[in-house]
Amino acid sequence: MQTKLILLVEDNENDVLLMQRAFKKNHILNRVVVARDGVEALDYLFTTGFYEGKAAEPLPDLILLDLKLPKINGLEVLKRMRAEKRTKYIPVVVLTSSTEEQDIINSYDLGANGFVQKPMNFNEFVEAANRLGVYWLGVNRAVYPQ
């Protein structure tokens, strides 16, 4: 079975490291590609910019998407993804520090599959990573239209 790929779209280096450590602690050994802003995430997904002309990268099996990103925010990334057949059905879990109800509503309106507030400490990060990994990479069945 092929290892599933996670695209982590996160500009905060501490949160990137915490999530990677939490995955490791939970024995989630999937490949994780990190995009540090919205432009980089879209470039990866649509093989443009930095990724243009490179060997085709596989589409992620799960995207963990922060909302407050430089260049292009997470909601705009989600909107552009859902507008394209190739990326429309990739599971996206918004993983953000926002507690704003409007961010939750907007995320679901644009097609997010889940909304998780970032945990405040490492043990909570570990538990959140475990739950995300078990469900989205183990239980959930995704569709990949051509």
Coordinates of N, CA and C in Angstrom, one line a residue:
M1 N 0.8 -1.2 0.0 CA 0.0 0.0 0.0 C 0.9 1.2 0.0
Q2 N 0.5 2.2 -0.8 CA 1.3 3.4 -0.9 C 1.1 4.3 0.3
T3 N 2.1 4.9 0.8 CA 2.0 5.8 1.9 C 1.2 7.1 1.5
K4 N 0.3 7.5 2.3 CA -0.5 8.6 2.0 C 0.3 9.9 2.3
L5 N 0.0 11.0 1.6 CA 0.7 12.2 1.7 C -0.2 13.3 2.4
I6 N 0.4 14.0 3.3 CA -0.2 15.1 4.0 C 0.4 16.4 3.5
L7 N -0.4 17.4 3.1 CA 0.0 18.7 2.8 C -0.3 19.6 4.1
L8 N 0.7 20.1 4.8 CA 0.5 20.9 5.9 C 0.7 22.4 5.5
V9 N -0.3 23.2 5.5 CA -0.2 24.6 5.0 C -0.2 25.4 6.3
E10 N 1.0 25.8 6.7 CA 1.3 26.5 8.0 C 2.5 27.4 7.9
D11 N 2.3 28.7 8.3 CA 3.4 29.6 8.2 C 4.2 29.7 9.6
N12 N 3.6 29.2 10.6 CA 4.3 29.3 11.9 C 5.2 28.1 12.1
E13 N 6.5 28.3 12.1 CA 7.5 27.2 12.2 C 7.3 26.4 13.5
N14 N 7.0 27.0 14.6 CA 6.8 26.3 15.8 C 5.6 25.3 15.7
D15 N 4.5 25.7 15.0 CA 3.4 24.8 14.8 C 3.7 23.7 13.8
V16 N 4.5 24.0 12.8 CA 5.0 23.0 11.9 C 5.8 21.9 12.7
L17 N 6.7 22.3 13.5 CA 7.5 21.4 14.3 C 6.7 20.6 15.3
L18 N 5.7 21.3 15.9 CA 4.8 20.6 16.9 C 4.0 19.5 16.2
M19 N 3.5 19.8 15.0 CA 2.7 18.9 14.3 C 3.5 17.7 13.8
Q20 N 4.7 18.0 13.3 CA 5.6 16.9 12.9 C 6.0 16.0 14.1
R21 N 6.3 16.6 15.2 CA 6.6 15.8 16.4 C 5.4 15.0 16.9
A22 N 4.2 15.6 16.8 CA 3.0 14.9 17.2 C 2.7 13.7 16.3
F23 N 2.9 13.9 15.0 CA 2.7 12.8 14.1 C 3.7 11.7 14.4
K24 N 5.0 12.0 14.6 CA 6.0 11.0 14.9 C 5.7 10.3 16.2
K25 N 5.2 11.0 17.2 CA 4.9 10.4 18.5 C 3.7 9.4 18.4
N26 N 2.8 9.7 17.4 CA 1.7 8.8 17.2 C 2.0 7.7 16.1
H27 N 3.2 7.7 15.7 CA 3.6 6.7 14.6 C 2.9 6.9 13.3
I28 N 2.6 8.2 13.0 CA 2.0 8.5 11.7 C 3.2 8.9 10.9
L29 N 3.6 7.9 10.0 CA 4.8 8.0 9.3 C 4.6 8.5 7.8
N30 N 3.4 9.0 7.6 CA 3.1 9.5 6.2 C 4.1 10.7 5.9
R31 N 4.3 10.8 4.6 CA 5.1 11.9 4.1 C 4.4 13.2 4.3
V32 N 5.0 14.2 4.8 CA 4.4 15.5 5.1 C 5.1 16.6 4.2
V33 N 4.4 17.2 3.4 CA 4.9 18.4 2.6 C 4.4 19.6 3.3
V34 N 5.3 20.6 3.5 CA 4.9 21.8 4.2 C 4.9 23.0 3.2
A35 N 3.8 23.7 3.1 CA 3.7 24.9 2.4 C 3.6 26.0 3.4
R36 N 4.4 27.1 3.3 CA 4.5 28.1 4.3 C 3.6 29.3 4.1
D37 N 2.9 29.3 2.9 CA 2.0 30.4 2.7 C 1.0 29.9 1.6
G38 N -0.1 30.7 1.4 CA -1.1 30.3 0.5 C -0.6 30.1 -1.0
V39 N 0.3 31.0 -1.4 CA 0.8 30.8 -2.8 C 1.6 29.5 -2.9
E40 N 2.4 29.2 -2.0 CA 3.1 27.9 -2.0 C 2.2 26.7 -2.1
A41 N 1.1 26.8 -1.3 CA 0.2 25.7 -1.3 C -0.5 25.5 -2.7
L42 N -0.9 26.6 -3.3 CA -1.5 26.6 -4.6 C -0.5 26.2 -5.7
D43 N 0.7 26.6 -5.5 CA 1.7 26.2 -6.5 C 2.0 24.7 -6.4
Y44 N 2.0 24.2 -5.2 CA 2.1 22.7 -5.1 C 0.9 22.0 -5.7
L45 N -0.3 22.4 -5.4 CA -1.5 21.7 -5.9 C -1.7 21.8 -7.4
F46 N -1.3 22.9 -8.0 CA -1.5 23.1 -9.4 C -0.2 23.1 -10.2
T47 N 0.9 22.7 -9.6 CA 2.2 22.6 -10.3 C 2.5 23.9 -11.1
T48 N 2.4 25.0 -10.3 CA 2.8 26.3 -10.9 C 3.9 26.9 -10.1
G49 N 4.4 28.0 -10.4 CA 5.5 28.7 -9.7 C 6.7 27.8 -9.4
F50 N 7.1 27.7 -8.2 CA 8.2 26.9 -7.8 C 8.1 25.4 -8.3
Y51 N 6.9 24.9 -8.4 CA 6.7 23.5 -8.8 C 6.5 23.3 -10.3
E52 N 6.4 24.4 -11.0 CA 6.2 24.3 -12.5 C 7.4 23.5 -13.1
G53 N 7.1 22.6 -14.0 CA 8.1 21.9 -14.7 C 8.8 20.8 -13.9
K54 N 8.5 20.7 -12.6 CA 9.2 19.6 -11.8 C 8.4 18.3 -12.0
A55 N 9.0 17.2 -11.6 CA 8.3 16.0 -11.7 C 7.0 16.1 -11.0
A56 N 6.0 15.5 -11.6 CA 4.7 15.6 -11.0 C 4.7 15.1 -9.5
E57 N 4.3 15.9 -8.6 CA 4.1 15.5 -7.2 C 2.7 14.9 -7.1
P58 N 2.6 13.9 -6.2 CA 1.3 13.4 -6.0 C 0.4 14.4 -5.3
L59 N -0.9 14.3 -5.6 CA -1.8 15.1 -4.8 C -1.9 14.6 -3.4
P60 N -2.1 15.5 -2.4 CA -2.2 15.0 -1.0 C -3.4 14.2 -0.8
D61 N -3.4 13.3 0.2 CA -4.5 12.6 0.7 C -5.3 13.4 1.7
L62 N -4.6 14.3 2.3 CA -5.2 15.2 3.4 C -4.4 16.5 3.4
I63 N -5.2 17.6 3.5 CA -4.6 18.9 3.7 C -5.0 19.5 5.0
L64 N -4.0 19.9 5.8 CA -4.2 20.6 7.1 C -3.9 22.0 6.8
L65 N -4.9 22.9 6.8 CA -4.9 24.2 6.3 C -5.1 25.3 7.4
D66 N -4.1 26.1 7.6 CA -4.2 27.3 8.5 C -5.0 28.3 7.7
L67 N -5.7 29.2 8.4 CA -6.4 30.3 7.8 C -5.6 31.5 7.6
K68 N -4.9 31.9 8.7 CA -4.1 33.1 8.7 C -2.7 32.9 8.1
L69 N -2.7 33.0 6.7 CA -1.4 32.8 6.0 C -1.0 34.0 5.3
P70 N 0.3 34.2 5.1 CA 0.8 35.3 4.3 C 0.5 35.1 2.8
K71 N 0.5 36.1 2.1 CA 0.3 36.2 0.6 C -1.2 35.9 0.2
I72 N -1.7 34.7 0.4 CA -3.0 34.3 0.2 C -3.5 33.6 1.4
N73 N -4.7 34.0 1.9 CA -5.2 33.3 3.2 C -5.8 32.0 2.9
G74 N -6.0 31.2 3.9 CA -6.4 29.8 3.8 C -7.8 29.7 3.2
L75 N -8.7 30.7 3.4 CA -10.0 30.6 2.8 C -9.9 30.8 1.3
E76 N -9.0 31.6 0.8 CA -8.9 31.8 -0.6 C -8.2 30.5 -1.2
V77 N -7.3 29.9 -0.5 CA -6.7 28.6 -1.0 C -7.9 27.6 -1.1
L78 N -8.7 27.5 -0.1 CA -9.8 26.5 -0.1 C -10.8 26.8 -1.3
K79 N -11.1 28.1 -1.5 CA -12.0 28.5 -2.6 C -11.4 28.1 -3.9
R80 N -10.1 28.3 -4.1 CA -9.5 28.0 -5.4 C -9.4 26.5 -5.6
M81 N -9.1 25.7 -4.5 CA -9.1 24.3 -4.6 C -10.4 23.7 -5.0
R82 N -11.5 24.2 -4.4 CA -12.8 23.6 -4.6 C -13.4 24.0 -6.0
A83 N -12.8 25.0 -6.6 CA -13.2 25.4 -8.0 C -12.6 24.5 -9.1
E84 N -11.6 23.7 -8.7 CA -10.9 22.9 -9.7 C -11.3 21.4 -9.6
K85 N -11.6 20.7 -10.7 CA -12.0 19.3 -10.6 C -10.9 18.5 -10.0
R86 N -9.6 18.8 -10.3 CA -8.5 18.0 -9.8 C -8.3 18.0 -8.3
T87 N -8.7 19.1 -7.7 CA -8.4 19.2 -6.2 C -9.7 19.4 -5.4
K88 N -10.9 19.3 -6.1 CA -12.2 19.6 -5.5 C -12.5 18.6 -4.3
Y89 N -12.1 17.4 -4.4 CA -12.5 16.4 -3.4 C -11.4 16.0 -2.4
I90 N -10.2 16.7 -2.4 CA -9.2 16.4 -1.4 C -9.7 16.8 -0.1
P91 N -9.6 15.9 0.9 CA -10.1 16.3 2.3 C -9.2 17.4 2.8
V92 N -9.9 18.4 3.3 CA -9.3 19.6 3.9 C -9.8 19.8 5.3
V93 N -8.9 19.8 6.3 CA -9.2 20.1 7.6 C -8.6 21.4 8.0
V94 N -9.4 22.4 8.3 CA -8.8 23.7 8.7 C -8.3 23.5 10.1
L95 N -7.0 23.8 10.3 CA -6.3 23.7 11.6 C -5.8 25.1 11.9
T96 N -6.5 25.8 12.8 CA -6.2 27.2 13.0 C -6.3 27.6 14.5
S97 N -5.8 28.7 14.8 CA -5.9 29.3 16.2 C -7.2 30.1 16.3
S98 N -7.9 30.4 15.2 CA -9.1 31.2 15.2 C -10.2 30.5 16.0
T99 N -10.9 31.4 16.8 CA -12.1 30.9 17.5 C -13.3 31.7 16.9
E100 N -13.1 32.4 15.9 CA -14.2 33.2 15.3 C -15.2 32.3 14.6
E101 N -16.5 32.5 15.0 CA -17.6 31.7 14.4 C -17.6 31.9 12.9
Q102 N -17.4 33.1 12.5 CA -17.5 33.4 11.0 C -16.4 32.6 10.3
D103 N -15.2 32.4 10.9 CA -14.2 31.6 10.2 C -14.7 30.2 10.0
I104 N -15.4 29.7 11.0 CA -15.9 28.3 11.0 C -17.0 28.2 9.8
I105 N -17.9 29.2 9.8 CA -18.9 29.2 8.8 C -18.3 29.3 7.4
N106 N -17.4 30.3 7.3 CA -16.8 30.5 5.9 C -16.0 29.2 5.5
S107 N -15.4 28.6 6.4 CA -14.6 27.4 6.0 C -15.5 26.3 5.5
Y108 N -16.6 26.0 6.2 CA -17.6 25.0 5.8 C -18.3 25.4 4.5
D109 N -18.6 26.7 4.4 CA -19.2 27.2 3.2 C -18.4 27.0 1.9
L110 N -17.1 27.1 2.1 CA -16.1 26.9 1.0 C -15.7 25.4 0.8
G111 N -16.2 24.5 1.6 CA -16.0 23.1 1.3 C -15.0 22.4 2.3
A112 N -14.7 23.0 3.4 CA -13.8 22.3 4.4 C -14.5 21.1 4.8
N113 N -13.7 20.1 5.1 CA -14.3 18.8 5.6 C -14.3 18.8 7.2
G114 N -13.5 19.7 7.8 CA -13.5 19.7 9.2 C -12.8 21.0 9.7
F115 N -13.0 21.4 10.9 CA -12.5 22.6 11.5 C -12.0 22.3 12.9
V116 N -10.7 22.4 13.1 CA -10.1 22.1 14.4 C -9.3 23.3 14.9
Q117 N -9.6 23.7 16.1 CA -8.8 24.8 16.7 C -7.5 24.2 17.2
K118 N -6.4 24.9 16.9 CA -5.1 24.4 17.3 C -5.0 24.3 18.8
P119 N -4.5 23.1 19.2 CA -4.3 22.9 20.6 C -3.3 23.9 21.2
M120 N -3.4 24.1 22.5 CA -2.4 25.1 23.1 C -1.2 24.5 23.6
N121 N -1.1 23.2 23.9 CA 0.1 22.6 24.4 C 0.4 21.3 23.7
F122 N 1.6 20.8 23.9 CA 2.1 19.6 23.1 C 1.2 18.4 23.3
N123 N 0.8 18.1 24.5 CA 0.0 16.9 24.7 C -1.3 17.0 23.9
E124 N -1.9 18.1 23.9 CA -3.1 18.3 23.1 C -2.8 18.2 21.6
F125 N -1.7 18.7 21.2 CA -1.3 18.5 19.8 C -1.1 17.1 19.4
V126 N -0.5 16.3 20.3 CA -0.3 14.9 20.1 C -1.7 14.2 19.9
E127 N -2.6 14.5 20.8 CA -4.0 13.9 20.8 C -4.7 14.3 19.5
A128 N -4.6 15.6 19.1 CA -5.3 16.0 17.9 C -4.7 15.4 16.7
A129 N -3.4 15.2 16.6 CA -2.7 14.6 15.5 C -3.1 13.1 15.4
N130 N -3.2 12.5 16.5 CA -3.6 11.1 16.5 C -5.1 10.9 16.0
R131 N -6.0 11.8 16.4 CA -7.4 11.7 15.9 C -7.5 12.0 14.5
L132 N -6.7 13.1 14.0 CA -6.8 13.4 12.6 C -6.2 12.3 11.8
G133 N -5.1 11.7 12.2 CA -4.4 10.7 11.4 C -5.3 9.4 11.3
V134 N -5.9 9.0 12.5 CA -6.7 7.8 12.5 C -7.9 7.9 11.6
Y135 N -8.6 9.1 11.7 CA -9.8 9.2 10.9 C -9.5 9.5 9.4
W136 N -8.7 10.6 9.1 CA -8.6 11.0 7.8 C -7.6 10.2 6.9
L137 N -6.7 9.5 7.6 CA -5.7 8.7 6.8 C -6.1 7.2 6.9
G138 N -6.9 6.8 7.9 CA -7.2 5.4 8.1 C -8.6 5.0 7.8
V139 N -9.6 5.8 8.3 CA -11.0 5.4 8.2 C -11.6 6.0 7.0
N140 N -11.4 7.3 6.7 CA -12.0 8.0 5.6 C -11.7 7.4 4.3
R141 N -12.6 7.4 3.4 CA -12.4 6.9 2.0 C -12.5 8.1 1.1
A142 N -11.4 8.5 0.4 CA -11.4 9.6 -0.5 C -11.7 9.2 -1.9
V143 N -12.1 10.2 -2.7 CA -12.3 9.9 -4.1 C -11.3 10.8 -4.9
Y144 N -10.8 10.3 -6.0 CA -9.8 11.0 -6.8 C -10.2 11.0 -8.3
P145 N -11.1 12.0 -8.7 CA -11.6 12.0 -10.1 C -10.4 12.4 -11.0
Q146 N -10.5 11.9 -12.2 CA -9.5 12.2 -13.2 C -9.8 13.5 -13.9

